[in-house]
mmCIF file with all atom_site columns, C-alpha atoms in Angstrom:
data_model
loop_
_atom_site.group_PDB
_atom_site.id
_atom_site.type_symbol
_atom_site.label_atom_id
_atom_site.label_alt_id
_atom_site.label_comp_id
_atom_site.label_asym_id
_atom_site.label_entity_id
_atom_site.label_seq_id
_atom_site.pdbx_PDB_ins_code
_atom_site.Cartn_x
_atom_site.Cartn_y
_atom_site.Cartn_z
_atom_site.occupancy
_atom_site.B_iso_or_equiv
_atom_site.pdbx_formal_charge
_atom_site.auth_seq_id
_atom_site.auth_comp_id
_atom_site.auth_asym_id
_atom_site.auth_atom_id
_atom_site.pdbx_PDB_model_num
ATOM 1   C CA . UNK A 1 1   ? 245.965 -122.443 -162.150 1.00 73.00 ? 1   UNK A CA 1
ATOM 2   C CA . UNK A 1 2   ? 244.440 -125.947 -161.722 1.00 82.00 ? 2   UNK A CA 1
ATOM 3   C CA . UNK A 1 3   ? 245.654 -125.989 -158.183 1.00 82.00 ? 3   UNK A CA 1
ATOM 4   C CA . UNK A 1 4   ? 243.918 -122.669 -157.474 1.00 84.00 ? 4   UNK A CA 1
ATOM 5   C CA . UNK A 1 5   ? 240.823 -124.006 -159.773 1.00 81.00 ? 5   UNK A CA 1
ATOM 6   C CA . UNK A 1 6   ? 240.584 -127.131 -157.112 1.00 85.00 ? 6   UNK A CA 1
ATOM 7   C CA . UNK A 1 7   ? 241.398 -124.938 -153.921 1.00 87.00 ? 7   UNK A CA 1
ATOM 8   C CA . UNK A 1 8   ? 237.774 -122.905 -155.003 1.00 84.00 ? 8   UNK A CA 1
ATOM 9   C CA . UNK A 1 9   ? 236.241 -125.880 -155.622 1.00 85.00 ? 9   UNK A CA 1
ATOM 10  C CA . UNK A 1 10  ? 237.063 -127.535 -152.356 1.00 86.00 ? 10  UNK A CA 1
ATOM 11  C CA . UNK A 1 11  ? 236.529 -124.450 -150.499 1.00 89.00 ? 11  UNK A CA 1
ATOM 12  C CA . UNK A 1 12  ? 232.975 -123.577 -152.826 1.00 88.00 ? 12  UNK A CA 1
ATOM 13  C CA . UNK A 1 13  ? 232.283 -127.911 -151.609 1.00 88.00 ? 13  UNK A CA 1
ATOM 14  C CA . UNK A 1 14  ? 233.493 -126.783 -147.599 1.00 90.00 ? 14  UNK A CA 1
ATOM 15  C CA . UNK A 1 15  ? 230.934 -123.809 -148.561 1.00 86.00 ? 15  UNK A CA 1
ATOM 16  C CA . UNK A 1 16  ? 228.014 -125.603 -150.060 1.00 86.00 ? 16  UNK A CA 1
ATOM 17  C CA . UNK A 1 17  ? 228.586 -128.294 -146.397 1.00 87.00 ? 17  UNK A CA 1
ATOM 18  C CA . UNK A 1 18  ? 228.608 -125.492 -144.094 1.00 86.00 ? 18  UNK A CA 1
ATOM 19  C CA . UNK A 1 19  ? 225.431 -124.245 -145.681 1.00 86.00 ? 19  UNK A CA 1
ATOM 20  C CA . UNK A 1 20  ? 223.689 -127.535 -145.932 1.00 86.00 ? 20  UNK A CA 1
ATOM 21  C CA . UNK A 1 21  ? 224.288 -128.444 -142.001 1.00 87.00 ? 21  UNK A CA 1
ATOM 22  C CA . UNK A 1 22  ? 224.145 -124.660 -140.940 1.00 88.00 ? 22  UNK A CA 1
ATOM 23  C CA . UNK A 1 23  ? 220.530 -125.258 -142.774 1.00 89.00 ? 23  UNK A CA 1
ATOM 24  C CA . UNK A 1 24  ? 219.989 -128.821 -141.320 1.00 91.00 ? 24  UNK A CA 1
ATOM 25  C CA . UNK A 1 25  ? 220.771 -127.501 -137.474 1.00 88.00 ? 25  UNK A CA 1
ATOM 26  C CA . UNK A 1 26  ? 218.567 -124.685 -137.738 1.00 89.00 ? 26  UNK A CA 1
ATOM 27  C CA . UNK A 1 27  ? 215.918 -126.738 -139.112 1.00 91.00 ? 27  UNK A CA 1
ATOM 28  C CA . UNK A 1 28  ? 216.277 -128.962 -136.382 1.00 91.00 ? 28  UNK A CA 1
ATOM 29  C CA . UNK A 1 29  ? 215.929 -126.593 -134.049 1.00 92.00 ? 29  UNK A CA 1
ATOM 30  C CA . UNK A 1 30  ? 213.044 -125.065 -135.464 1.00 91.00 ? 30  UNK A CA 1
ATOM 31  C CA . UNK A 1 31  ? 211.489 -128.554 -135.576 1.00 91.00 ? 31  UNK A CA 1
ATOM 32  C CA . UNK A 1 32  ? 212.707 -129.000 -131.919 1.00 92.00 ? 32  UNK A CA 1
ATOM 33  C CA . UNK A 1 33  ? 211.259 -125.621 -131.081 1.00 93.00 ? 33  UNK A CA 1
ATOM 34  C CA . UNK A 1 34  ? 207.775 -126.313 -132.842 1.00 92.00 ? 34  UNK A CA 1
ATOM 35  C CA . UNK A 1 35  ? 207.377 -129.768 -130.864 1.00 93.00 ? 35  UNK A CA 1
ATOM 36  C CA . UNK A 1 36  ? 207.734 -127.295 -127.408 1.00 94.00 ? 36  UNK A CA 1
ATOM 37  C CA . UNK A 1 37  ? 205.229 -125.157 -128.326 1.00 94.00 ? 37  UNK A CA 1
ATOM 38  C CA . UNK A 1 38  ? 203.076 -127.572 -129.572 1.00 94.00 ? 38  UNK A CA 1
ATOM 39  C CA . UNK A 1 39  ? 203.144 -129.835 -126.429 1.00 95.00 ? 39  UNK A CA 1
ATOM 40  C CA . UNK A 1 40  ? 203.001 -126.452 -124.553 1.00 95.00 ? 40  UNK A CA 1
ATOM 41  C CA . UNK A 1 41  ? 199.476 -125.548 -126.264 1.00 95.00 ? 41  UNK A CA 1
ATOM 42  C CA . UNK A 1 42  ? 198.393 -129.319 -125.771 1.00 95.00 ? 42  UNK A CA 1
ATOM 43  C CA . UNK A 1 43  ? 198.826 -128.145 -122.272 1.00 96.00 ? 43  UNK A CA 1
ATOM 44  C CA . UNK A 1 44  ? 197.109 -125.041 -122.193 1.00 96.00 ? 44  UNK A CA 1
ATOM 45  C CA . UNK A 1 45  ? 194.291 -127.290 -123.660 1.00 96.00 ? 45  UNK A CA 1
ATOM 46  C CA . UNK A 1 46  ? 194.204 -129.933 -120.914 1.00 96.00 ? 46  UNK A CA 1
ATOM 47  C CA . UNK A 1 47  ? 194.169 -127.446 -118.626 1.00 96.00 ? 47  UNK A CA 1
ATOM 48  C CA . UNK A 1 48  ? 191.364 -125.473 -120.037 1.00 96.00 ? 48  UNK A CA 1
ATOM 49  C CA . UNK A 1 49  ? 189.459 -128.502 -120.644 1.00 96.00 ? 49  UNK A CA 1
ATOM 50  C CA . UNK A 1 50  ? 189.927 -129.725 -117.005 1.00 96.00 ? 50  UNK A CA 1
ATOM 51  C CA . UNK A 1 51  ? 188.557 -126.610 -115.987 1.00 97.00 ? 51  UNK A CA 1
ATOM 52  C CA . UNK A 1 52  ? 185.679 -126.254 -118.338 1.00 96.00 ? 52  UNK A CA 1
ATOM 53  C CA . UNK A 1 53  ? 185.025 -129.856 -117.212 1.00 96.00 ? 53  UNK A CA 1
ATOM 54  C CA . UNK A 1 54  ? 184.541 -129.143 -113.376 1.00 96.00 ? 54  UNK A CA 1
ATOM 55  C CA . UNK A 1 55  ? 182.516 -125.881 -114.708 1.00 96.00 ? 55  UNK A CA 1
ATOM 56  C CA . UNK A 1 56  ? 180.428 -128.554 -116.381 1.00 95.00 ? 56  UNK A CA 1
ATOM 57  C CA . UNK A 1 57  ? 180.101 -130.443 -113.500 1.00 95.00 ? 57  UNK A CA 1
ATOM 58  C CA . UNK A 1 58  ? 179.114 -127.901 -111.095 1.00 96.00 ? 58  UNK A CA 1
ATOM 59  C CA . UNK A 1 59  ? 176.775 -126.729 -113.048 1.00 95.00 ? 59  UNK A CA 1
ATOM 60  C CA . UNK A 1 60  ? 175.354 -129.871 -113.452 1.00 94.00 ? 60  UNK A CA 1
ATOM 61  C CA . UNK A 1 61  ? 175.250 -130.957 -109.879 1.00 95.00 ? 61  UNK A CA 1
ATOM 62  C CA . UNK A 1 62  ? 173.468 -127.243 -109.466 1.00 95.00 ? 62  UNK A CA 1
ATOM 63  C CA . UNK A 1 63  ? 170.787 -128.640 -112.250 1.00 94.00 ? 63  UNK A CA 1
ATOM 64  C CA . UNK A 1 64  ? 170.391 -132.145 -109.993 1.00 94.00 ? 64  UNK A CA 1
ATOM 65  C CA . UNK A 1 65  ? 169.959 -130.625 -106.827 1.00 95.00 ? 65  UNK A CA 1
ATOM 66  C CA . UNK A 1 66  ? 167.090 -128.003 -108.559 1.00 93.00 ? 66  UNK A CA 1
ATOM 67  C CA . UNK A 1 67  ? 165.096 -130.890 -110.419 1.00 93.00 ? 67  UNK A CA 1
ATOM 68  C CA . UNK A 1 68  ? 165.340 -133.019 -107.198 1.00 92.00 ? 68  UNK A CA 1
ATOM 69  C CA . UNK A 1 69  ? 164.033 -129.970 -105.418 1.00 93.00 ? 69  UNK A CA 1
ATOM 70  C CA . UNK A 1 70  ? 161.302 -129.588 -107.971 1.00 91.00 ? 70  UNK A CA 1
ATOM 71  C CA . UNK A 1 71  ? 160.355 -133.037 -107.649 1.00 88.00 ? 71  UNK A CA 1
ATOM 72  C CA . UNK A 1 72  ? 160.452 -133.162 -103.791 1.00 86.00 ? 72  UNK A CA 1
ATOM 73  C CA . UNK A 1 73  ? 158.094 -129.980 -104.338 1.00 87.00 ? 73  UNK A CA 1
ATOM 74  C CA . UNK A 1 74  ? 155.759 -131.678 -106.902 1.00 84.00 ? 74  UNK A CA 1
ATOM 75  C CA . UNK A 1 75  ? 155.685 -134.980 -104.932 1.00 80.00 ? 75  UNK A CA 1
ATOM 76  C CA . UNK A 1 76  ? 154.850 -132.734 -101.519 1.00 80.00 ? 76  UNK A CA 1
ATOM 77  C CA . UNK A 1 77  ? 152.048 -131.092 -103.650 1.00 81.00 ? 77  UNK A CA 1
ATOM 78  C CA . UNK A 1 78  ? 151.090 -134.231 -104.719 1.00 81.00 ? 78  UNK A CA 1
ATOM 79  C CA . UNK A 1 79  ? 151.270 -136.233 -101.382 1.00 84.00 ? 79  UNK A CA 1
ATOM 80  C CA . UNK A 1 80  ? 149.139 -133.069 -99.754  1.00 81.00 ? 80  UNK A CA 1
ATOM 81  C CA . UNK A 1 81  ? 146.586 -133.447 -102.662 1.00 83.00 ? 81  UNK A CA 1
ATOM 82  C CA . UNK A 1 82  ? 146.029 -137.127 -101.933 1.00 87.00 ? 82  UNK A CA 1
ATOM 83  C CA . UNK A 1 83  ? 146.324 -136.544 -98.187  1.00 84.00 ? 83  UNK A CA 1
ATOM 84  C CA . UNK A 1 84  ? 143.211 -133.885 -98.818  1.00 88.00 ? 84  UNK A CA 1
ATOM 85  C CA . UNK A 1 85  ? 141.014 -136.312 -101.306 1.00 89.00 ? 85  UNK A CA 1
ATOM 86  C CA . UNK A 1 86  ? 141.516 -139.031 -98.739  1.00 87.00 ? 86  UNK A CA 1
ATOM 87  C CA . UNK A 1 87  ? 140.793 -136.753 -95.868  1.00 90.00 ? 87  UNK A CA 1
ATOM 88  C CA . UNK A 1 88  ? 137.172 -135.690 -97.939  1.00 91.00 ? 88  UNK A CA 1
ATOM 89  C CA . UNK A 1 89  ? 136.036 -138.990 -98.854  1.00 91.00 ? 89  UNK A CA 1
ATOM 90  C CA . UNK A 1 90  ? 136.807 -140.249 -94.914  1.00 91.00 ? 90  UNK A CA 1
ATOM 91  C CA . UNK A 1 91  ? 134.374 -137.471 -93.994  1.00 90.00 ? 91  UNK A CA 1
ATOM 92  C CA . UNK A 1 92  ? 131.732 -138.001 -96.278  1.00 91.00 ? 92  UNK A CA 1
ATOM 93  C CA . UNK A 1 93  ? 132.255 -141.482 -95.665  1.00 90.00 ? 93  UNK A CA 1
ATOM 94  C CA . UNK A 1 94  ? 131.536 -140.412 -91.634  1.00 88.00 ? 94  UNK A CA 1
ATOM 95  C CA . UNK A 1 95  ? 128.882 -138.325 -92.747  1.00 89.00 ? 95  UNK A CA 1
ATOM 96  C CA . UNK A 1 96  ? 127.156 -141.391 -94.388  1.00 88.00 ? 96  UNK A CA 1
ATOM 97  C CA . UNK A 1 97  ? 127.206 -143.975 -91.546  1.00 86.00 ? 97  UNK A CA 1
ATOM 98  C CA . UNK A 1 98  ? 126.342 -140.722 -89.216  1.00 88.00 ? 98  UNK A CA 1
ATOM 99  C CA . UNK A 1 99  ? 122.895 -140.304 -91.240  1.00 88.00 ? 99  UNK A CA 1
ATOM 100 C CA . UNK A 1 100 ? 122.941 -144.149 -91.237  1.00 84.00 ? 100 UNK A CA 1
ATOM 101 C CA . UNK A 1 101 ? 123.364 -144.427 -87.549  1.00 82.00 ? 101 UNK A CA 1
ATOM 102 C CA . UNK A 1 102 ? 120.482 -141.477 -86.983  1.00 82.00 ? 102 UNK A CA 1
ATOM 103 C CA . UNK A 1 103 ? 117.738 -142.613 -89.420  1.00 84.00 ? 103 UNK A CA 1
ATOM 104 C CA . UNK A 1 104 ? 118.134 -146.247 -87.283  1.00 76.00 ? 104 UNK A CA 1
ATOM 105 C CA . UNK A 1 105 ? 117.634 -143.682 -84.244  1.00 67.00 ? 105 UNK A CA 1
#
């Protein structure tokens, strides 16, 4: 009887160590499995970041090239303004010395 009693124990101990690694190697592996996904989503992230970034980029370059436009606008406008106001007082200035010149007359 005590013979038997120690073969269950020894095979309820080989028992209880199968479990216990059985339970260790599939934790492992989940653990192992969990690290490839997660590196595999850090991926997916890069990715979609790197993307998203040259979006970003684009769109910004679109947003330079539309206020430089503006401003080449507004500084033509402005330019054609000042051209025009000098233009005016060279005439009137013209007109001046032309009444000048014909009142001497």
């Amino acid at each position: 009887m005590e013979i038997q009693d120690r073969q269950l124990v020894d095979q309820m101990r080989q028992n209880l160590q199968y479990k216990y690694d059985h339970d260790e190697i599939v934790s492992k592996m989940k653990d192992k499995e969990l690290k490839e996904i997660n590196s595999i989503k850090l991926l997916e992230l890069n990715y979609n970041c790197e993307i998203e970034q040259e979006k970003l980029k684009k769109d910004l370059q679109k947003e330079v090239q539309l206020v430089q436009m503006e401003i080449k606008r507004d500084l033509g406008k402005q330019t054609k303004h000042e051209l025009e106001e000098a233009t005016m007082r060279t005439k009137k200035e013209l007109d001046l010395k032309q009444m000048e010149l014909e009142q001497k007359d």
